[in-house]
């Protein structure tokens, strides 16, 4: 999911999140992000990263767009819009999907949840208004898309997240949720929607809360000894270790969804029958394979390669870094990038130009750090 937005002097000042004062009171260093002022860190990115890997971190992701698709024929309308197999979803089930344009370019990545008589869709903050316009323009009459602007969103991530959250949840059994499922619960008298999902590779939850109750819920969760507030910096390093793409960096309208390794976002039936916006491009790339692929890169030495660094094989430019940094968990630099398909096999040696020097790197499988999702039956 997306973590970027571009700003310049002509743009409006960043909007304030419902928890803006809450973040500042806890020492959050605020930066412009996706049109909002958001905390990049509190006590330090590395410390927050390692705390989340070992305990539980609370992220404010209220900048994300929370949408509700409903009305007569909403399932068919969603399948015409997305490659997700909506018709086969059970109530409470989540699926990852992509929003494509007619040419098959990626406009955004998103999470779709089946509710009783609607779809709950979470999109990236920097793209949410364009996403809404695109969806509404392609929905039939009688099917509506509501922006749930009154809802905030918290992500509680880490191996101790379930224990900390369970102390405050009523109205259902939190332990019945497996990865990529969700349900309605109550926290301190507040009706919330909780999904077992996230963007760190850890077990964790995303909690949709009325904005008016967001501070009370955040206070409650951070009162637990396992939980600390975590900023955008650690969120980015955690998702990189997990090998998860970032819209606007690793994914964009020129990216091939298949080359990005995201064929799973299109159900088997949908891949075969098409019938959704951008389907022709997806089917063509499945048959012919795209010229470039998204890969992980293990980098020798201590110098990280950042976005935009060029990947070489000999004197040939063979790709570009789209995400990169120092891994606090592995204590070495890692990166993600796009390379010519012939170089995408794990073990392939390449070089990356960083500050005018070439550093050695090796194509490696992702994730860099194993996922720890709690799946059904585990």
Coordinates of C-alpha atoms in Angstrom, one line a residue, residues 69 73-74 76-82 99-102 107 130-141 143-145 275-278:
X69 CA -19.6 -0.3 -2.3
X73 CA -25.9 -5.8 -8.4
X74 CA -22.8 -4.6 -6.4
X76 CA -21.3 -7.9 -10.6
X77 CA -20.3 -4.3 -10.6
X78 CA -17.2 -5.0 -8.5
X79 CA -16.2 -7.8 -10.7
X80 CA -16.4 -5.6 -13.8
X81 CA -14.3 -3.0 -12.0
X82 CA -11.7 -5.3 -10.4
X99 CA -7.4 -1.0 -9.6
X100 CA -6.4 -0.8 -13.3
X101 CA -7.0 1.6 -16.1
X102 CA -8.2 0.5 -19.6
X107 CA -3.9 3.0 -10.6
X130 CA -8.7 9.8 -7.9
X131 CA -9.7 6.2 -7.1
X132 CA -13.1 7.3 -6.0
X133 CA -13.6 9.3 -9.2
X134 CA -12.4 6.4 -11.4
X135 CA -14.7 3.9 -9.6
X136 CA -17.8 6.0 -9.7
X137 CA -17.3 6.7 -13.4
X138 CA -17.3 3.0 -14.0
X139 CA -20.1 1.8 -11.8
X140 CA -23.7 1.3 -13.1
X141 CA -26.6 3.3 -11.7
X143 CA -24.6 0.9 -7.2
X144 CA -23.1 3.5 -4.9
X145 CA -19.6 4.1 -3.6
X275 CA -14.3 -9.1 -18.2
X276 CA -12.8 -6.5 -15.9
X277 CA -11.1 -3.2 -16.7
X278 CA -7.5 -3.8 -17.9

